[in-house]
Coordinates of C-alpha atoms and ligand atoms in Angstrom, one line a residue:
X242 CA 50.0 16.1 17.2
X243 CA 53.9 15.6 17.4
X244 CA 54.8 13.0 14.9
X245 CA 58.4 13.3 15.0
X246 CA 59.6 9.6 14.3
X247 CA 62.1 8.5 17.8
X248 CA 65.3 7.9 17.3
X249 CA 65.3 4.6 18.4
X250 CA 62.4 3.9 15.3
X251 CA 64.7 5.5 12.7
X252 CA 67.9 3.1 13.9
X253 CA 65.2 0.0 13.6
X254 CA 63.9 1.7 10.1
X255 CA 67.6 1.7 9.2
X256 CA 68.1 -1.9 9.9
X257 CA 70.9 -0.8 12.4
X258 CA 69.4 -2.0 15.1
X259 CA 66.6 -4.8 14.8
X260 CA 63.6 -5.2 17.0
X261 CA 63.1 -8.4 19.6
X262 CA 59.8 -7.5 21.1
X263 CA 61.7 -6.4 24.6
X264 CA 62.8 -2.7 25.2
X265 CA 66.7 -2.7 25.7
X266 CA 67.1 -6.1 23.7
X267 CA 68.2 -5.5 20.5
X268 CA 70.0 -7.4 16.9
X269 CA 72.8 -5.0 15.7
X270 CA 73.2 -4.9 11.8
X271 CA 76.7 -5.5 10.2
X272 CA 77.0 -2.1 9.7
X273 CA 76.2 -1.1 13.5
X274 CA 79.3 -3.6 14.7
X275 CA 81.4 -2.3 12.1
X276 CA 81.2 0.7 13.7
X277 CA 81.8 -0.7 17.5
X278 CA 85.0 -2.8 15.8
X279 CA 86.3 0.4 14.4
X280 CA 86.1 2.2 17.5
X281 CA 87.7 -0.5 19.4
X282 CA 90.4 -0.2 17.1
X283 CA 90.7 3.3 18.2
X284 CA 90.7 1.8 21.6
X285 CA 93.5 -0.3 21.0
X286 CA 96.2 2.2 19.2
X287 CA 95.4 4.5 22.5
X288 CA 96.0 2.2 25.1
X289 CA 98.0 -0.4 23.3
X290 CA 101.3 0.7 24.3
X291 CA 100.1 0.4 28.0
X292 CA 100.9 -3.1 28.2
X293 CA 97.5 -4.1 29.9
X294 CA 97.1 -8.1 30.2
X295 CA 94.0 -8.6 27.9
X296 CA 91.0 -10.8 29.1
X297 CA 87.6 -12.4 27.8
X298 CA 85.0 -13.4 30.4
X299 CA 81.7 -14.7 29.0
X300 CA 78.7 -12.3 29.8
X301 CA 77.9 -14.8 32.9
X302 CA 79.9 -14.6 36.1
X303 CA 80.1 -17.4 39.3
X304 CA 77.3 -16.3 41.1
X305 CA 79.5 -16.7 44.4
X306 CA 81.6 -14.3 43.4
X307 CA 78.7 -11.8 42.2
X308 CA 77.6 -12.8 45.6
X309 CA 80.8 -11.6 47.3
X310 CA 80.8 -8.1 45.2
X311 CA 77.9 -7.5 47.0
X312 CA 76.2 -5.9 44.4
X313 CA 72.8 -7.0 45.8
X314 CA 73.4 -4.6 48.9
X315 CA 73.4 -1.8 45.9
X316 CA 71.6 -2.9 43.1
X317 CA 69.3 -5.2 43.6
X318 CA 66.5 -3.9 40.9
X319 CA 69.0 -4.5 38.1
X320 CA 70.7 -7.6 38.5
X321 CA 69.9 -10.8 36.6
X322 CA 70.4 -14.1 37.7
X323 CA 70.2 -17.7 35.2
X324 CA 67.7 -20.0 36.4
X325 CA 66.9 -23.6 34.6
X326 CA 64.7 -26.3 35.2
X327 CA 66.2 -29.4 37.1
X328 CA 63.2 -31.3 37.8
X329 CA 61.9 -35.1 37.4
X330 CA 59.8 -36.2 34.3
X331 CA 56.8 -35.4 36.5
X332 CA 57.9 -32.1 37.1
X333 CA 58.7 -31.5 33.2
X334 CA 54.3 -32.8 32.3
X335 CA 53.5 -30.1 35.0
X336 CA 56.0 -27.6 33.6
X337 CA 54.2 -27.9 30.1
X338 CA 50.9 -27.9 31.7
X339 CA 51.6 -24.7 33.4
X340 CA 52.6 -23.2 29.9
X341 CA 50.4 -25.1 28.0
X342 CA 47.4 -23.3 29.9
X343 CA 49.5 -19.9 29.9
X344 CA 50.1 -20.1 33.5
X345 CA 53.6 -19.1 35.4
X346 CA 56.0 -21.9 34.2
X347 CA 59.1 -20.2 35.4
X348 CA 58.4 -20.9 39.0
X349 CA 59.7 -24.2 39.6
X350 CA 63.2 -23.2 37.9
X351 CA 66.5 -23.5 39.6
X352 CA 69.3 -20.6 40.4
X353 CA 72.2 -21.9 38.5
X354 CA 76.1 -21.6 39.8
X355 CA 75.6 -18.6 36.9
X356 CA 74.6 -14.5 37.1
X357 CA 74.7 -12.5 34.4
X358 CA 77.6 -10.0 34.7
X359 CA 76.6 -6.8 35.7
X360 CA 80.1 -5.1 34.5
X361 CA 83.3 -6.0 32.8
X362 CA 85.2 -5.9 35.4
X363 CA 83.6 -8.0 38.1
X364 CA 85.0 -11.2 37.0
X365 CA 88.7 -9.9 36.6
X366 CA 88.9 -8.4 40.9
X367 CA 88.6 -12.6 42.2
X368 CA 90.9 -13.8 39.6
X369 CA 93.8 -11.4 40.1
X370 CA 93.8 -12.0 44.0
X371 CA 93.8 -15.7 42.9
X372 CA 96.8 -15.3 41.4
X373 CA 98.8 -13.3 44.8
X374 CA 100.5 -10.1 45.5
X375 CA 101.0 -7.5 43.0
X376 CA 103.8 -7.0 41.2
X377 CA 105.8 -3.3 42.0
X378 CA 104.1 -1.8 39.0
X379 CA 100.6 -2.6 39.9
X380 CA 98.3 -4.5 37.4
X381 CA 96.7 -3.4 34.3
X382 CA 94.0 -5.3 32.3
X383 CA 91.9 -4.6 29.4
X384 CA 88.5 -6.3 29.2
X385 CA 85.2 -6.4 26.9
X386 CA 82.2 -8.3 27.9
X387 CA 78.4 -8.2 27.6
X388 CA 76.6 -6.7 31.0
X389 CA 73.6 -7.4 31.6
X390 CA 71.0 -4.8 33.8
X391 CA 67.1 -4.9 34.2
X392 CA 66.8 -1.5 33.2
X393 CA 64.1 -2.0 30.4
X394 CA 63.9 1.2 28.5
X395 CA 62.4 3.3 24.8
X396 CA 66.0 5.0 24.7
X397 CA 68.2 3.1 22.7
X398 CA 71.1 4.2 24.8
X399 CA 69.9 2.3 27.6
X400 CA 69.7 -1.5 26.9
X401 CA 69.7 -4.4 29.2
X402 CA 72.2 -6.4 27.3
X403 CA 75.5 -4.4 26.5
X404 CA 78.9 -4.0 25.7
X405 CA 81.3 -2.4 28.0
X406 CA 85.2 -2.0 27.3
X407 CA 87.4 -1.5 30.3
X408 CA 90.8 -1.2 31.2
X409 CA 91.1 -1.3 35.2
X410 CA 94.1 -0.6 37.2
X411 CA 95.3 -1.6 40.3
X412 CA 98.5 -0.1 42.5
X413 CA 98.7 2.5 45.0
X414 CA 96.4 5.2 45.5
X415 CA 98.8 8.1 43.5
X416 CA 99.2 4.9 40.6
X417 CA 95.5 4.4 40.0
X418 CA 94.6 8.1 40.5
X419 CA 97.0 9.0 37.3
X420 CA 95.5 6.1 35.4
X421 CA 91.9 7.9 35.6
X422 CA 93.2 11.0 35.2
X423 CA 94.9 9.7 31.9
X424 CA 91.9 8.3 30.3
X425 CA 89.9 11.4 31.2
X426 CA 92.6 13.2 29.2
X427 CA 92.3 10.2 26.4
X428 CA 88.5 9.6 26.5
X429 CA 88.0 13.3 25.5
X430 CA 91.1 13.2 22.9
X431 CA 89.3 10.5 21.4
X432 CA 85.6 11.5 21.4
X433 CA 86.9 14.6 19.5
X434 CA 88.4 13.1 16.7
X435 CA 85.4 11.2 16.0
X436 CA 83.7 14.7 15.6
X437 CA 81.7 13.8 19.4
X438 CA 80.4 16.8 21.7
X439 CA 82.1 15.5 25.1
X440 CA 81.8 17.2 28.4
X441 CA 83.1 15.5 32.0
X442 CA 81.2 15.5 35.0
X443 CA 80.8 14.4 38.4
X444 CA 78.1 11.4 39.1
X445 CA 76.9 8.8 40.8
X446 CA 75.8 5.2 40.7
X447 CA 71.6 4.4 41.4
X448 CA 72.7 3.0 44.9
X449 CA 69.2 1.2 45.9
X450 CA 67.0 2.6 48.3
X451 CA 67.1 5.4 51.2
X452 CA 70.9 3.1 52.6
X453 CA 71.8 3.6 49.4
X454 CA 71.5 7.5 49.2
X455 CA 74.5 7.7 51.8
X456 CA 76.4 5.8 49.4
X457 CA 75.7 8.6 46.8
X458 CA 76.6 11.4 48.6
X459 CA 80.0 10.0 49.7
X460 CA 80.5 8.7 46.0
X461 CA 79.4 12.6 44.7
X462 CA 81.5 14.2 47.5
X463 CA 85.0 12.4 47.2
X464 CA 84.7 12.8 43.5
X465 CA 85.1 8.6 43.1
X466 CA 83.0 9.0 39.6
X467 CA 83.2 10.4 36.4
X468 CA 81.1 10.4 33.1
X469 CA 82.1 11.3 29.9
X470 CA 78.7 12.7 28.4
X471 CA 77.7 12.8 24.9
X472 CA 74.4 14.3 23.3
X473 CA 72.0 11.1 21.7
X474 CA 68.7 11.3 22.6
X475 CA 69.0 14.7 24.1
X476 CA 70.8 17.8 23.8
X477 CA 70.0 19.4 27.4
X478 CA 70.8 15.9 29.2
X479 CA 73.6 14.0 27.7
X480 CA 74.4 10.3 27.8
X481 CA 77.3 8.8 29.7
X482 CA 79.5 6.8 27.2
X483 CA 82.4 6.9 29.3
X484 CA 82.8 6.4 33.0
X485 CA 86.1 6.7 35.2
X486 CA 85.9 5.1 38.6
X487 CA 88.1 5.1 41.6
X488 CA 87.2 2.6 44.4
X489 CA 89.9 3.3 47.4
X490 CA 90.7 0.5 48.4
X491 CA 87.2 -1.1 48.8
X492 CA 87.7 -3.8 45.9
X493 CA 91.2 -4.5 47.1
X494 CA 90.0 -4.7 51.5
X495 CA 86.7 -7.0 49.5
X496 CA 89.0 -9.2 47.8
X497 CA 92.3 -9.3 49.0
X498 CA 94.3 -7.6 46.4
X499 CA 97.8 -7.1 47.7
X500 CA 100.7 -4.9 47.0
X501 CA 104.3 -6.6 47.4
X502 CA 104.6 -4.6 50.1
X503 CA 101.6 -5.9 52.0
X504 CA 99.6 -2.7 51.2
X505 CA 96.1 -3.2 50.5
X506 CA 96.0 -2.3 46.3
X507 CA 93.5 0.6 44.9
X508 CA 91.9 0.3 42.3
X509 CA 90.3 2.2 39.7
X510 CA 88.4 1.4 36.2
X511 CA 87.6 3.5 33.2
X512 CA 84.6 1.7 31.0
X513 CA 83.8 2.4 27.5
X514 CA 79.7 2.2 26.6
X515 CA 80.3 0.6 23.2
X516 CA 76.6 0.6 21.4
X517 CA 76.3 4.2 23.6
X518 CA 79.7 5.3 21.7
X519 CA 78.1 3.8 18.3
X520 CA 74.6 5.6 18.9
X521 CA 76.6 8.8 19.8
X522 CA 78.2 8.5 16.1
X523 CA 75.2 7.6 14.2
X524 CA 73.0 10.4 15.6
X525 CA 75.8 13.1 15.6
X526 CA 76.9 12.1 11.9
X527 CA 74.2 10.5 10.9
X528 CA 72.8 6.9 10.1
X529 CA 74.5 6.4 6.8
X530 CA 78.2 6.1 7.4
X531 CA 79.1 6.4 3.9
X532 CA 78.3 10.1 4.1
X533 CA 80.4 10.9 7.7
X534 CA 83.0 13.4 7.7
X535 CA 86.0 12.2 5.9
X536 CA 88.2 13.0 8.7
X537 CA 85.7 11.0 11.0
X538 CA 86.2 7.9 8.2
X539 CA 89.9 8.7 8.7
X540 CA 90.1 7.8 12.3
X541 CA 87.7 5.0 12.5
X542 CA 88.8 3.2 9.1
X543 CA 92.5 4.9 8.1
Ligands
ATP629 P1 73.8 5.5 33.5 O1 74.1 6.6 34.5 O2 73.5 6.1 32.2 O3 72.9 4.5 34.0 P2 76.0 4.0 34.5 O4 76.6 5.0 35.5 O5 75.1 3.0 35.1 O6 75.3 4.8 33.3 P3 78.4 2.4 34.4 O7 77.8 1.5 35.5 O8 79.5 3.4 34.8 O9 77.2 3.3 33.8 O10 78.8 1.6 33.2 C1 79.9 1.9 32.3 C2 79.5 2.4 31.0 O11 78.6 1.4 30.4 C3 78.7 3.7 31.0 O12 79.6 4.8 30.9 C4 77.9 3.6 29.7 O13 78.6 4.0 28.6 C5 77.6 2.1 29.6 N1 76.3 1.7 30.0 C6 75.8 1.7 31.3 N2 74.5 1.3 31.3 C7 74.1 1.0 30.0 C8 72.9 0.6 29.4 N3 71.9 0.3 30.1 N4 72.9 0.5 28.1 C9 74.0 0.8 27.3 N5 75.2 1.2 27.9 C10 75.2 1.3 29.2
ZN630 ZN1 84.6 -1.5 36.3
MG631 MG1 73.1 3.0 35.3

Protein backbone atom coordinates (compact mmCIF):
# COMPACT_ATOMS: atom_id res chain seq x y z
CA UNK A 1 0.00 0.00 0.00
CA UNK A 2 1.36 3.55 -0.87
CA UNK A 3 1.74 5.34 2.45
CA UNK A 4 3.54 8.24 1.32
CA UNK A 5 2.33 11.06 3.71
CA UNK A 6 0.60 14.18 1.14
CA UNK A 7 1.97 17.23 1.10
CA UNK A 8 -0.79 18.96 2.27
CA UNK A 9 -0.58 16.47 5.78
CA UNK A 10 3.19 17.28 6.23
CA UNK A 11 2.43 21.39 5.93
CA UNK A 12 -0.52 20.62 8.72
CA UNK A 13 2.19 18.23 10.60
CA UNK A 14 4.46 21.20 10.44
CA UNK A 15 2.01 23.62 11.98
CA UNK A 16 2.43 25.74 8.68
CA UNK A 17 -0.79 25.40 7.71
CA UNK A 18 -3.63 24.43 10.36
CA UNK A 19 -6.63 22.41 9.70
CA UNK A 20 -10.44 23.88 9.77
CA UNK A 21 -12.39 20.82 8.88
CA UNK A 22 -13.16 22.32 5.13
CA UNK A 23 -10.77 21.46 2.13
CA UNK A 24 -9.25 24.88 0.81
CA UNK A 25 -9.86 26.70 4.26
CA UNK A 26 -6.94 26.89 6.09
CA UNK A 27 -4.95 28.90 9.53
CA UNK A 28 -1.41 29.93 8.30
CA UNK A 29 1.38 29.68 11.04
CA UNK A 30 3.67 32.80 11.77
CA UNK A 31 6.20 31.26 10.02
CA UNK A 32 3.92 30.53 6.75
CA UNK A 33 3.08 34.61 6.52
CA UNK A 34 6.53 35.43 7.19
CA UNK A 35 7.29 33.88 4.26
CA UNK A 36 4.30 35.63 2.09
CA UNK A 37 5.52 39.20 3.85
CA UNK A 38 8.99 38.46 2.65
CA UNK A 39 8.02 37.76 -0.75
CA UNK A 40 5.88 40.81 -0.99
CA UNK A 41 8.79 42.60 -0.03
CA UNK A 42 10.35 41.23 -3.07
CA UNK A 43 7.32 42.45 -4.74
CA UNK A 44 7.66 45.85 -3.69
CA UNK A 45 11.61 46.57 -4.49
CA UNK A 46 10.60 45.18 -8.23
CA UNK A 47 7.76 47.20 -8.98
CA UNK A 48 8.27 50.03 -6.48
CA UNK A 49 9.81 52.41 -8.78
CA UNK A 50 6.69 51.93 -11.08
CA UNK A 51 4.78 54.49 -9.30
CA UNK A 52 1.56 52.29 -9.13
CA UNK A 53 -1.28 53.97 -6.84
CA UNK A 54 -1.58 51.36 -4.04
CA UNK A 55 -5.13 50.13 -2.89
CA UNK A 56 -6.83 47.79 -0.13
CA UNK A 57 -10.32 46.50 -0.82
CA UNK A 58 -11.67 44.18 1.85
CA UNK A 59 -12.12 40.46 0.54
CA UNK A 60 -16.05 41.42 -0.13
CA UNK A 61 -17.08 43.46 -3.13
CA UNK A 62 -20.71 45.46 -3.93
CA UNK A 63 -22.54 42.80 -5.30
CA UNK A 64 -23.85 45.28 -8.10
CA UNK A 65 -20.71 45.73 -9.28
CA UNK A 66 -19.83 41.81 -9.13
CA UNK A 67 -23.07 41.83 -10.91
CA UNK A 68 -22.01 44.15 -13.66
CA UNK A 69 -18.52 42.12 -14.19
CA UNK A 70 -20.62 39.55 -15.19
CA UNK A 71 -18.70 36.97 -13.80
CA UNK A 72 -21.92 34.82 -13.37
CA UNK A 73 -22.15 34.53 -17.31
CA UNK A 74 -18.46 32.70 -16.75
CA UNK A 75 -18.18 31.35 -13.51
CA UNK A 76 -20.99 30.66 -11.85
CA UNK A 77 -19.81 27.32 -9.96
CA UNK A 78 -17.23 29.36 -8.09
CA UNK A 79 -18.57 32.40 -6.89
CA UNK A 80 -19.67 33.10 -3.35
CA UNK A 81 -22.19 35.40 -2.34
CA UNK A 82 -22.89 36.69 1.84
CA UNK A 83 -26.21 35.84 2.86
CA UNK A 84 -27.65 36.79 6.69
CA UNK A 85 -30.68 36.40 8.37
CA UNK A 86 -33.13 39.44 8.39
CA UNK A 87 -36.16 38.02 9.77
CA UNK A 88 -38.81 38.74 12.71
CA UNK A 89 -38.52 37.16 16.21
CA UNK A 90 -40.80 34.48 14.83
CA UNK A 91 -38.59 33.83 12.04
CA UNK A 92 -35.40 33.63 14.45
CA UNK A 93 -37.63 30.50 17.00
CA UNK A 94 -38.07 28.83 13.60
CA UNK A 95 -34.57 29.46 12.48
CA UNK A 96 -33.33 27.66 15.77
CA UNK A 97 -35.79 25.04 15.38
CA UNK A 98 -34.65 24.22 11.95
CA UNK A 99 -31.05 23.80 13.50
CA UNK A 100 -32.01 22.73 16.61
CA UNK A 101 -33.46 19.41 14.82
CA UNK A 102 -30.47 19.50 12.25
CA UNK A 103 -32.59 20.54 9.47
CA UNK A 104 -31.59 23.32 6.55
CA UNK A 105 -31.43 26.59 8.57
CA UNK A 106 -29.71 28.59 5.87
CA UNK A 107 -32.77 28.83 3.74
CA UNK A 108 -34.55 31.65 4.93
CA UNK A 109 -31.19 33.91 4.75
CA UNK A 110 -30.97 37.05 2.82
CA UNK A 111 -28.36 38.03 -0.16
CA UNK A 112 -26.60 40.94 1.34
CA UNK A 113 -25.46 44.29 -0.78
CA UNK A 114 -22.03 41.94 -0.23
CA UNK A 115 -20.10 39.07 -2.65
CA UNK A 116 -17.03 37.75 -1.85
CA UNK A 117 -14.42 38.99 -4.32
CA UNK A 118 -13.47 36.66 -6.75
CA UNK A 119 -10.16 38.58 -7.72
CA UNK A 120 -8.07 41.60 -6.71
CA UNK A 121 -8.82 43.48 -9.24
CA UNK A 122 -12.64 43.52 -9.56
CA UNK A 123 -13.21 46.25 -7.18
CA UNK A 124 -10.46 48.62 -8.57
CA UNK A 125 -12.14 48.60 -12.70
CA UNK A 126 -15.68 50.68 -11.12
CA UNK A 127 -13.71 52.92 -8.99
CA UNK A 128 -11.20 54.18 -11.58
CA UNK A 129 -14.05 55.05 -14.11
CA UNK A 130 -15.66 56.75 -11.06
CA UNK A 131 -13.06 58.87 -10.96
CA UNK A 132 -12.99 60.00 -15.19
CA UNK A 133 -10.81 59.94 -18.08
CA UNK A 134 -7.32 58.74 -17.93
CA UNK A 135 -4.57 60.56 -17.46
CA UNK A 136 -1.87 60.58 -20.83
CA UNK A 137 0.15 57.87 -19.10
CA UNK A 138 -2.52 55.48 -18.34
CA UNK A 139 -3.16 54.17 -14.78
CA UNK A 140 -1.22 51.80 -12.73
CA UNK A 141 -2.37 50.27 -9.33
CA UNK A 142 -1.04 47.70 -7.11
CA UNK A 143 -3.59 45.66 -5.05
CA UNK A 144 -3.71 42.62 -2.44
CA UNK A 145 -6.91 41.16 -1.33
CA UNK A 146 -8.41 37.86 -0.18
CA UNK A 147 -10.48 35.95 -3.20
CA UNK A 148 -12.68 33.85 -2.55
CA UNK A 149 -13.74 30.61 -5.09
CA UNK A 150 -15.88 27.41 -4.39
CA UNK A 151 -13.22 25.24 -5.65
CA UNK A 152 -13.03 22.88 -2.53
CA UNK A 153 -9.91 20.79 -2.98
CA UNK A 154 -7.03 18.00 -1.09
CA UNK A 155 -4.22 20.16 -2.97
CA UNK A 156 -3.06 22.82 -0.80
CA UNK A 157 -2.35 24.96 -3.77
CA UNK A 158 -5.90 25.25 -4.51
CA UNK A 159 -7.85 26.93 -1.55
CA UNK A 160 -11.11 28.66 -1.59
CA UNK A 161 -9.93 31.66 0.50
CA UNK A 162 -6.71 33.28 -0.91
CA UNK A 163 -4.41 35.89 -1.45
CA UNK A 164 -3.75 37.45 -4.77
CA UNK A 165 -1.18 40.43 -5.41
CA UNK A 166 -1.89 42.44 -8.53
CA UNK A 167 -0.62 45.30 -10.26
CA UNK A 168 -3.13 46.09 -13.26
CA UNK A 169 -2.56 48.50 -15.94
CA UNK A 170 -4.66 50.55 -18.01
CA UNK A 171 -3.63 52.79 -21.38
CA UNK A 172 -3.54 51.91 -24.83
CA UNK A 173 -3.25 48.62 -26.27
CA UNK A 174 0.90 48.91 -27.12
CA UNK A 175 0.99 50.53 -23.15
CA UNK A 176 -0.67 47.57 -21.42
CA UNK A 177 0.91 44.96 -23.82
CA UNK A 178 4.57 46.13 -22.60
CA UNK A 179 3.30 46.13 -18.95
CA UNK A 180 2.60 42.20 -19.32
CA UNK A 181 5.39 41.62 -21.24
CA UNK A 182 7.50 43.29 -18.31
CA UNK A 183 6.21 41.26 -15.55
CA UNK A 184 6.61 38.09 -17.65
CA UNK A 185 10.31 39.18 -17.85
CA UNK A 186 10.08 40.12 -13.88
CA UNK A 187 7.91 37.19 -12.64
CA UNK A 188 10.57 34.77 -14.03
CA UNK A 189 13.59 37.14 -12.72
CA UNK A 190 12.10 36.82 -9.46
CA UNK A 191 10.99 33.17 -9.14
CA UNK A 192 14.74 32.43 -9.92
CA UNK A 193 16.28 34.13 -7.24
CA UNK A 194 14.18 32.47 -4.83
CA UNK A 195 15.71 29.12 -6.25
CA UNK A 196 11.91 28.35 -8.10
CA UNK A 197 11.60 26.04 -11.31
CA UNK A 198 9.42 28.58 -13.55
CA UNK A 199 8.20 27.92 -17.01
CA UNK A 200 5.47 30.34 -19.00
CA UNK A 201 2.70 29.05 -20.83
CA UNK A 202 -0.34 29.76 -22.69
CA UNK A 203 -3.85 29.14 -20.64
CA UNK A 204 -7.12 29.60 -20.13
CA UNK A 205 -9.75 30.46 -17.57
CA UNK A 206 -12.67 27.39 -16.55
CA UNK A 207 -15.27 29.54 -18.70
CA UNK A 208 -18.60 27.63 -17.48
CA UNK A 209 -20.37 25.31 -19.61
CA UNK A 210 -20.40 24.32 -23.58
CA UNK A 211 -20.95 28.89 -24.13
CA UNK A 212 -18.15 29.07 -22.21
CA UNK A 213 -15.82 26.74 -24.32
CA UNK A 214 -15.93 29.55 -27.24
CA UNK A 215 -14.67 31.82 -24.72
CA UNK A 216 -11.65 29.46 -24.18
CA UNK A 217 -10.63 29.07 -27.51
CA UNK A 218 -10.60 32.77 -28.31
CA UNK A 219 -8.84 33.39 -24.87
CA UNK A 220 -6.10 30.29 -26.00
CA UNK A 221 -5.92 31.62 -29.62
CA UNK A 222 -5.25 35.44 -29.18
CA UNK A 223 -2.78 34.51 -26.49
CA UNK A 224 -4.85 37.02 -23.76
CA UNK A 225 -3.43 34.54 -20.81
CA UNK A 226 -0.40 33.60 -19.31
CA UNK A 227 0.70 31.39 -16.28
CA UNK A 228 3.87 31.34 -14.64
CA UNK A 229 4.05 27.54 -13.56
CA UNK A 230 5.94 26.23 -10.66
CA UNK A 231 6.36 22.42 -9.57
CA UNK A 232 4.27 21.79 -5.83
CA UNK A 233 2.28 19.01 -5.82
CA UNK A 234 3.56 17.75 -9.05
CA UNK A 235 6.43 17.71 -11.18
CA UNK A 236 4.76 16.64 -14.64
CA UNK A 237 1.83 19.32 -14.14
CA UNK A 238 2.93 22.46 -12.54
CA UNK A 239 0.94 25.02 -10.51
CA UNK A 240 0.12 28.54 -11.79
CA UNK A 241 1.53 31.09 -9.19
CA UNK A 242 1.66 33.80 -11.60
CA UNK A 243 -0.80 34.85 -14.22
CA UNK A 244 -0.56 37.79 -16.92
CA UNK A 245 -3.75 38.88 -18.47
CA UNK A 246 -4.72 41.14 -21.24
CA UNK A 247 -8.46 41.99 -21.65
CA UNK A 248 -8.66 44.36 -25.02
CA UNK A 249 -10.68 46.61 -24.28
CA UNK A 250 -13.47 44.44 -22.74
CA UNK A 251 -13.09 45.89 -19.04
CA UNK A 252 -12.68 49.34 -20.37
CA UNK A 253 -16.14 49.02 -23.34
CA UNK A 254 -17.79 47.17 -19.52
CA UNK A 255 -17.00 49.96 -17.50
CA UNK A 256 -16.27 52.99 -19.21
CA UNK A 257 -12.68 53.47 -18.78
CA UNK A 258 -11.55 56.40 -20.88
CA UNK A 259 -8.37 57.63 -22.40
CA UNK A 260 -8.06 61.61 -22.54
CA UNK A 261 -8.42 61.23 -25.92
CA UNK A 262 -11.85 59.57 -25.82
CA UNK A 263 -10.27 56.13 -26.67
CA UNK A 264 -11.75 53.33 -24.92
CA UNK A 265 -8.60 52.23 -22.30
CA UNK A 266 -7.05 48.49 -22.40
CA UNK A 267 -6.32 46.89 -19.86
CA UNK A 268 -4.21 44.20 -18.59
CA UNK A 269 -3.38 42.59 -15.00
CA UNK A 270 -0.53 40.44 -13.75
CA UNK A 271 -1.62 38.53 -10.29
CA UNK A 272 0.71 37.03 -7.90
CA UNK A 273 -0.77 33.50 -6.00
CA UNK A 274 0.73 34.45 -2.64
CA UNK A 275 0.12 31.03 -0.42
CA UNK A 276 0.82 29.20 -4.17
CA UNK A 277 4.27 31.28 -4.18
CA UNK A 278 4.74 30.29 -0.35
CA UNK A 279 3.91 26.46 -1.02
CA UNK A 280 6.21 26.64 -4.13
CA UNK A 281 9.08 27.70 -1.51
CA UNK A 282 8.36 25.32 1.24
CA UNK A 283 8.16 22.28 -1.01
CA UNK A 284 11.09 23.24 -3.34
CA UNK A 285 13.44 24.21 -0.19
CA UNK A 286 11.81 22.58 2.14
CA UNK A 287 9.49 23.18 5.32
CA UNK A 288 12.00 24.38 7.69
CA UNK A 289 13.18 27.75 6.54
CA UNK A 290 16.11 27.95 8.74
CA UNK A 291 17.80 25.45 6.55
CA UNK A 292 16.96 27.26 2.83
CA UNK A 293 19.67 28.15 0.67
CA UNK A 294 21.51 31.09 2.00
CA UNK A 295 21.20 32.97 -1.13
CA UNK A 296 17.39 32.15 -0.98
CA UNK A 297 17.50 33.80 2.81
CA UNK A 298 19.42 36.53 1.09
CA UNK A 299 16.68 37.64 -1.15
CA UNK A 300 13.68 37.09 0.95
CA UNK A 301 15.25 38.48 4.31
CA UNK A 302 18.67 40.68 3.21
P1 LIG B 1 -5.87 27.74 -11.85
O1 LIG B 1 -5.76 27.54 -13.33
O2 LIG B 1 -4.83 27.01 -11.07
O3 LIG B 1 -7.26 27.51 -11.34
P2 LIG B 1 -6.45 30.48 -12.25
O4 LIG B 1 -6.18 30.57 -13.70
O5 LIG B 1 -7.86 30.26 -11.86
O6 LIG B 1 -5.55 29.30 -11.60
P3 LIG B 1 -6.25 33.30 -11.82
O7 LIG B 1 -7.72 33.43 -11.93
O8 LIG B 1 -5.44 33.80 -12.94
O9 LIG B 1 -5.88 31.75 -11.52
O10 LIG B 1 -5.77 33.95 -10.43
C1 LIG B 1 -4.51 34.62 -10.27
C2 LIG B 1 -3.57 33.82 -9.39
O11 LIG B 1 -4.19 33.45 -8.16
C3 LIG B 1 -3.15 32.49 -10.01
O12 LIG B 1 -2.04 32.65 -10.86
C4 LIG B 1 -2.80 31.67 -8.78
O13 LIG B 1 -1.45 31.89 -8.42
C5 LIG B 1 -3.72 32.20 -7.71
N1 LIG B 1 -4.87 31.29 -7.50
C6 LIG B 1 -5.92 31.07 -8.32
N2 LIG B 1 -6.79 30.20 -7.79
C7 LIG B 1 -6.27 29.84 -6.58
C8 LIG B 1 -6.70 28.96 -5.55
N3 LIG B 1 -7.83 28.28 -5.64
N4 LIG B 1 -5.92 28.83 -4.44
C9 LIG B 1 -4.76 29.52 -4.34
N5 LIG B 1 -4.30 30.36 -5.29
C10 LIG B 1 -5.04 30.52 -6.40
ZN1 LIG C 1 -6.95 40.87 -12.32
MG1 LIG D 1 -8.93 28.60 -11.45
Amino acid sequence: MDMQVSFLDRLFDAGLLIETGVDGLYGRSGQFEDVIAAFERLIDRVGGADGAEAMRFPPGMNREFFETSGYMKSFPQLAGTVHSFCGSELDHMSLLKCMEVGEDWTKGQEATDIVLTPAACYPLYPTVARRGKLPKSGGLYDLQSYCFRHEPSKDPARQQLFRMREYVCMGTEQHVTDFRQRWMDRGVEMMTSVGLDVTIDVANDPFFGRAGKMLVNNQRDQNLKFELLIPITSTAKPTACMSFNYHQDAFGTKWGLYLEDGSTAHTACVGFGLERIALALFHTHGLDVKAWPESVRAVLWG
